[in-house]
Every structure is written in C-alpha cells, then in structure tokens.
Coordinates of C-alpha atoms in Angstrom, one line a residue:
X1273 CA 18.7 -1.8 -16.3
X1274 CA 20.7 -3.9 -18.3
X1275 CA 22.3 -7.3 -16.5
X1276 CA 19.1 -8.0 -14.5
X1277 CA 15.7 -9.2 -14.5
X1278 CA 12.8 -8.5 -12.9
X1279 CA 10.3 -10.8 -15.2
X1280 CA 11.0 -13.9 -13.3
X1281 CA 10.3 -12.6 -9.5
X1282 CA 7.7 -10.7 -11.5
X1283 CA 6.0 -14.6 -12.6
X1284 CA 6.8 -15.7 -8.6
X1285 CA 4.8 -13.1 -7.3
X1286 CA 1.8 -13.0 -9.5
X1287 CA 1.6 -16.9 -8.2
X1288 CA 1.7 -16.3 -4.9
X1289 CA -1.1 -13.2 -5.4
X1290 CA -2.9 -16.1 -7.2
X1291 CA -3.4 -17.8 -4.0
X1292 CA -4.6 -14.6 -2.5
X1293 CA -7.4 -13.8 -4.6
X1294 CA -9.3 -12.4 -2.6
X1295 CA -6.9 -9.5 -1.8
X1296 CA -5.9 -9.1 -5.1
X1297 CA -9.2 -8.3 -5.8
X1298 CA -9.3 -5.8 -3.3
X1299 CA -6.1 -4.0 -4.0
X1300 CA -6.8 -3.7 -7.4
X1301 CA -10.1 -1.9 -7.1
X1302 CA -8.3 0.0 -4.8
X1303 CA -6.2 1.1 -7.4
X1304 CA -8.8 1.9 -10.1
X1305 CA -10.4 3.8 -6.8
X1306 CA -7.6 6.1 -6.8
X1307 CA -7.4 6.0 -10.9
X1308 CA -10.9 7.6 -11.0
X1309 CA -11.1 10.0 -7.7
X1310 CA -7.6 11.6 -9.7
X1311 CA -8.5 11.5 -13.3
X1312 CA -12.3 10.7 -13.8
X1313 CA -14.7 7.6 -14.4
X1314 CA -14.4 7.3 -18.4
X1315 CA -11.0 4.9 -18.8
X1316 CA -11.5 6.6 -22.6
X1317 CA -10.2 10.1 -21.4
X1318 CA -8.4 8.3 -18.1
X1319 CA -5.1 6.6 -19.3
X1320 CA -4.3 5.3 -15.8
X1321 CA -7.6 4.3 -15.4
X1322 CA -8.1 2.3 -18.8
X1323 CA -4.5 0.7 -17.5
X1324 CA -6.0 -0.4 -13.9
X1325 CA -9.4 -1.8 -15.4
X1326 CA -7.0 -3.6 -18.6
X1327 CA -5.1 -5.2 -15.5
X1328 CA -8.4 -6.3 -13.5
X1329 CA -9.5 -7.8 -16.4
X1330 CA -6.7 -9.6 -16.5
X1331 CA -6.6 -11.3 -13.3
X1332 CA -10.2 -12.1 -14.0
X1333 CA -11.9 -9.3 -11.2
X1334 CA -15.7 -9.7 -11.7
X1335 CA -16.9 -6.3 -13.6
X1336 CA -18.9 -5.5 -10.8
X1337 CA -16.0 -5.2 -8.4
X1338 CA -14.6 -2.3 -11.2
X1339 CA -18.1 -0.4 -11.6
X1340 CA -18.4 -0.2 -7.9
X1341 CA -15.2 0.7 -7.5
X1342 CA -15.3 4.0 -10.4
X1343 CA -18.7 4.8 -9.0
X1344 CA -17.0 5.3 -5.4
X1345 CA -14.3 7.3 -6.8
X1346 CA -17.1 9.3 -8.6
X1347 CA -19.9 9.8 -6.1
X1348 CA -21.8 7.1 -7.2
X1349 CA -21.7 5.3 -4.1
X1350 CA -21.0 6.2 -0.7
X1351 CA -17.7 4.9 0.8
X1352 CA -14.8 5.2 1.8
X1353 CA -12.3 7.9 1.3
X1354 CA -8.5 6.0 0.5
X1355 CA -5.5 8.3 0.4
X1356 CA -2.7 7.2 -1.0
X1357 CA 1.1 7.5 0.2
X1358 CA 4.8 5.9 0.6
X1359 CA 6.3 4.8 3.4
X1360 CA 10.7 4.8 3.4
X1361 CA 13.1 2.7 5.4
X1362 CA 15.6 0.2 6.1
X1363 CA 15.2 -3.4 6.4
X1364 CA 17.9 -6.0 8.1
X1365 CA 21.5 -5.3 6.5
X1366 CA 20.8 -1.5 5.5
X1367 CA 18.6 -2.9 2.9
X1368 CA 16.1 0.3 1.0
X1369 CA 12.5 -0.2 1.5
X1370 CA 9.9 1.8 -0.1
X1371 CA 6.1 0.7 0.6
X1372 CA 2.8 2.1 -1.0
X1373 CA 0.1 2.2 0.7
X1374 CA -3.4 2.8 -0.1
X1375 CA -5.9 3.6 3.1
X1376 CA -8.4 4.4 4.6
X1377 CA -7.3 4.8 8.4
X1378 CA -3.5 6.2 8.0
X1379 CA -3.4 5.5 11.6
X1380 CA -3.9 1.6 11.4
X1381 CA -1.4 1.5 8.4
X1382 CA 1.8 3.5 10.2
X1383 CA 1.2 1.0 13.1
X1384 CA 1.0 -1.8 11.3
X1385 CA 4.1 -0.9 8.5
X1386 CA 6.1 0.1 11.4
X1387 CA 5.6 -2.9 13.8
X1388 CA 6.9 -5.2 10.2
X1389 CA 9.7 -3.5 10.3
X1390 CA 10.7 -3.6 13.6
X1391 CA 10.0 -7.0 13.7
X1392 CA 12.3 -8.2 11.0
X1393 CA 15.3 -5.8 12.1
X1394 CA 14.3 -3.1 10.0
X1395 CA 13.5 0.5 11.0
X1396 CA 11.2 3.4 9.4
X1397 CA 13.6 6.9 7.9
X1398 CA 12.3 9.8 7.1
X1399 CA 10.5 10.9 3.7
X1400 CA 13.3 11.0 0.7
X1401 CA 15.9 8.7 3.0
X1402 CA 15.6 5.8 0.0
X1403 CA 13.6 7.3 -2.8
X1404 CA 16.9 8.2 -4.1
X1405 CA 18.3 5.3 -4.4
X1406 CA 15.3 4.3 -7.3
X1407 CA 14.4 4.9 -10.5
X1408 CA 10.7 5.8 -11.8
X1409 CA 10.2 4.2 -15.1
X1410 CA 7.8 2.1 -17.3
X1411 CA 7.8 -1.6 -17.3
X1412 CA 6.7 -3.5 -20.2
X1413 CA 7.1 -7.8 -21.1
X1414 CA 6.3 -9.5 -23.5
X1415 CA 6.0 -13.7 -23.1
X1416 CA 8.3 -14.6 -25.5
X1417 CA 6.4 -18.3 -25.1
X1418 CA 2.9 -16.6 -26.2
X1419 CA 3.8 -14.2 -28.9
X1420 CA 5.7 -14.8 -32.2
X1421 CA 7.5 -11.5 -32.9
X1422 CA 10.5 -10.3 -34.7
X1423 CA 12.8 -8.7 -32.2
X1424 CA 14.6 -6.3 -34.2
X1425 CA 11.0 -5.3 -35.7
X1426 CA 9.5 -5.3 -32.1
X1427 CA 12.7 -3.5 -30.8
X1428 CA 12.0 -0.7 -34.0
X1429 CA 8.5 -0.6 -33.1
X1430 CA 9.1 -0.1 -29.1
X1431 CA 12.0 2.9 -29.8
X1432 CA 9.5 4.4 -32.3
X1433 CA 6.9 5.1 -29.5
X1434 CA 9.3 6.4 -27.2
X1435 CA 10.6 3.3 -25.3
X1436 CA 14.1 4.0 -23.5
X1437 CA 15.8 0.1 -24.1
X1438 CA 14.6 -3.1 -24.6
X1439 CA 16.5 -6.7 -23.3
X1440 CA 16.0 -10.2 -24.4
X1441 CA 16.1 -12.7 -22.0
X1442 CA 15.4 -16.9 -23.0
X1443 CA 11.6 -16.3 -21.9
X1444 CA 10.6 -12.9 -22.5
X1445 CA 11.3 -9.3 -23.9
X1446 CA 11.5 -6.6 -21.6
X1447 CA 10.8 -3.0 -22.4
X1448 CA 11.7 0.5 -20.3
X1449 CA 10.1 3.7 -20.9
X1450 CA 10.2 6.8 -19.0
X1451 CA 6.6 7.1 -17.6
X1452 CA 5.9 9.8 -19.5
X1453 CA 5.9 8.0 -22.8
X1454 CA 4.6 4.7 -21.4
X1455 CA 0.8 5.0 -22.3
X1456 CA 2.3 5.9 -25.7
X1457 CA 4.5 2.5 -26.0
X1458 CA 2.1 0.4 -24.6
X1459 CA -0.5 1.5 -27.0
X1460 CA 1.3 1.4 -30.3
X1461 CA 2.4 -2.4 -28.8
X1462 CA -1.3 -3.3 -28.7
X1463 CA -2.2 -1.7 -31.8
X1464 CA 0.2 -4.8 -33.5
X1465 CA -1.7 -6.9 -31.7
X1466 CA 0.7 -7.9 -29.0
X1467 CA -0.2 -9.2 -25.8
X1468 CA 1.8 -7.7 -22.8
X1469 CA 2.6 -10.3 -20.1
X1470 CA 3.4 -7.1 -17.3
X1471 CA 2.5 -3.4 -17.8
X1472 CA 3.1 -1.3 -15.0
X1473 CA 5.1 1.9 -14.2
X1474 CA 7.2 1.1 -11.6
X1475 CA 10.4 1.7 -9.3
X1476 CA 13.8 0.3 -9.9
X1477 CA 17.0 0.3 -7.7
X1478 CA 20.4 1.7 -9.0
X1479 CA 21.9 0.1 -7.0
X1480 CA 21.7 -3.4 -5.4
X1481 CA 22.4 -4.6 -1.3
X1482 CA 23.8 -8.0 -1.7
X1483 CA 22.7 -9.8 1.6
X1484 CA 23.1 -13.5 2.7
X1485 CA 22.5 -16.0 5.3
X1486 CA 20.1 -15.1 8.8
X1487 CA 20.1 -11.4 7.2
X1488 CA 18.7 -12.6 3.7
X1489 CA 15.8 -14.6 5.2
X1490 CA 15.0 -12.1 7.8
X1491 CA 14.5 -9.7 4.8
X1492 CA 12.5 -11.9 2.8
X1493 CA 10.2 -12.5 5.9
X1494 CA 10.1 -8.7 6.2
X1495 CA 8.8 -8.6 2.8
X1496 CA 6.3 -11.0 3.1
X1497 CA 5.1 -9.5 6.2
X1498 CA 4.4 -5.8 4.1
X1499 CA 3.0 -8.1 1.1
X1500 CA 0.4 -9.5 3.5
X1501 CA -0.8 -6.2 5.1
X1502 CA -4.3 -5.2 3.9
X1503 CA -3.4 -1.3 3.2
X1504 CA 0.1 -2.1 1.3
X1505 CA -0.2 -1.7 -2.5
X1506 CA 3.4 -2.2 -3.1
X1507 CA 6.4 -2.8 -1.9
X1508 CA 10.1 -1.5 -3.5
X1509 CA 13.3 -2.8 -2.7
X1510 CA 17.0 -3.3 -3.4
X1511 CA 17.9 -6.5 -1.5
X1512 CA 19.6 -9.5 -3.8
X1513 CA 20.2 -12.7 -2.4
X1514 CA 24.2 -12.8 -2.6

C-alpha cells in the first residue's frame, strides 16, 4: 500500500455522492439489506450490519430508511429480493474493472453494465479475469484535521488490534487490516474515542495502469457512467492518470 493514497479520491467522491443523495440513500439501505438477509436484524450480534447502519448514520439516512430496510431483509416487510454480485472487465487502455452490483432484475443490470462499457471502449471478461490483480483488505482513516492523536500511540494501538500498517499523510492517517481483523481494529479505535473519517473493507490494486490523454478521459467517463447506474454498489479499479 505504501506510496499512495486513496483518502483524497476517497473526499472527491463522497462530494460528488453528496449531490446524489437520493441514491446514496438508496444504495446504502441496499447494503444493510444484504447485511441483514446474510447475518440477521440485531447490528449487536451482526458486525457487518452494525458497520452499514454506523455508516447511514453517518451520511445522515433518516432511521426509517434503515428499519425498513432490516425489516425487508427479515420478513418484516414484503419486497424485493436483491442478489448481490461482481462484474469483471477492461476499460479503454487494458485498464481492470471490477463492479458490484446489488439487484433486483440481474437482467436489467448485465445490460446496462455491459452497454457502459462498450461505450467508453471497454469490454466485459470473464469471472476471475481482474480479481487478481486486487487486494481484499480493510480500510480505516482517521482526519488528522478532527482528531488530536499521538501517532506512535495511535500506530501501537492500531498494530495491537491486529491492523497490517498504517501511513501518515499531511491530512490524515490511514490504517490496513486484513478483513478478518477489521471489526476488531475498528472497534478498539472507537473504544479511545476516535472518530473514523472512512471505514470500509475494500479492494486495492497491486498494480497500477498508467493512462493519459483521449484514453484517460474516456476512462474516467466510463467510471462515471457505472457510478451513475442504479444497481452498481461499487466500482474497483486500477487506472492512474499518468
């Protein structure tokens, strides 16, 4: 992980969800959906579940948008049945792209995922042609504006709960688990009473497809163009602007 970071396109994209609140809404009791139908409605015995509510919260989702959302999941309420799955391909320059999904028509979503990608000269592989190329792990920061923490103490504290390595940028601390031990980390953070800017498990490259020019912005509008889709959760890449 070391010699990037992903905090500041992390602070550009929350903005531009910001303006979509409406679909942020949605996706994340689409998330909490899923939390529940997998693990049950009580976040207290649900770790993923207490993490999707915690992050609601967060982005200030009314609490009636969550309840309705566990009591879906949990028979509560009639509705409709999401499935949840990944999507693998290239964009413009040979670029990886892995997109997350959450739907209810799997029909509707391959149409739509495929036709962004054709689009922005990029084509849908196979299942496993990019998930290689990533790593699974636990993705923790800490607003180095909003907290006042020691970072050799907060460092201690991190490795102690089972966090892999942590890196100090000018604006924030950023923390990497594996996501096995990332409930564990995140909770003994809390428990000193610090606030977590970004908590997420997440995917990160290995390795990084420098593209520029024509090829750079048709990948960007690619990426856009999955961002925008109802079904798509999230979308993985390794494209850096060169």
């Amino acid at each position: 992980m070391a010699g990037h970071s992903k905090w500041a396109n992390i602070k550009h994209r929350k903005g531009a969800q910001d303006k979509k609140r409406g679909k942020l809404f949605m996706k994340m009791a689409k998330d909490i959906y899923v939390a529940a139908k997998e693990g049950g409605g009580d976040p207290e015995t649900n770790p993923q579940l207490r993490l999707m509510i915690d992050k609601a919260k967060a982005n200030n989702v009314p609490n009636e948008n969550i309840d309705r959302a566990i009591n879906k999941a949990t028979g509560g309420l009639d509705g409709a049945n999401y499935e949840e799955f990944t999507y693998e391909g290239y964009g413009p320059g040979g670029a990886a792209v892995m997109v997350e999904v959450l739907t209810d028509n799997r029909n509707r979503t391959a149409s739509e995922v495929r036709h962004a990608f054709n689009k922005n000269g990029g084509n849908l592989g196979e299942n496993g042609c990019v998930s290689f190329m990533f790593d699974r792990k636990g993705y923790i920061v800490i607003d180095r504006s909003e907290v006042e923490v020691d970072e050799d103490e907060l460092m201690l504290e991190a490795i102690e709960a089972g966090a892999e390595e942590m890196e100090t940028t000018e604006g924030a601390f950023e923390i990497y688990t594996d996501p096995e031990t990332f409930q564990d980390v995140r909770t003994a953070l809390k428990g000193q009473n610090i606030s977590l800017d970004t908590e997420e498990v997440t995917f990160f490259p290995q390795t990084y497809s420098e593209l520029e020019g024509e090829t750079a912005e048709q990948m960007e509008k690619l990426i856009d163009m999955l961002e925008d889709l109802e079904d798509v959760q999230e979308v993985y890449h390794n494209f850096r602007q060169s």
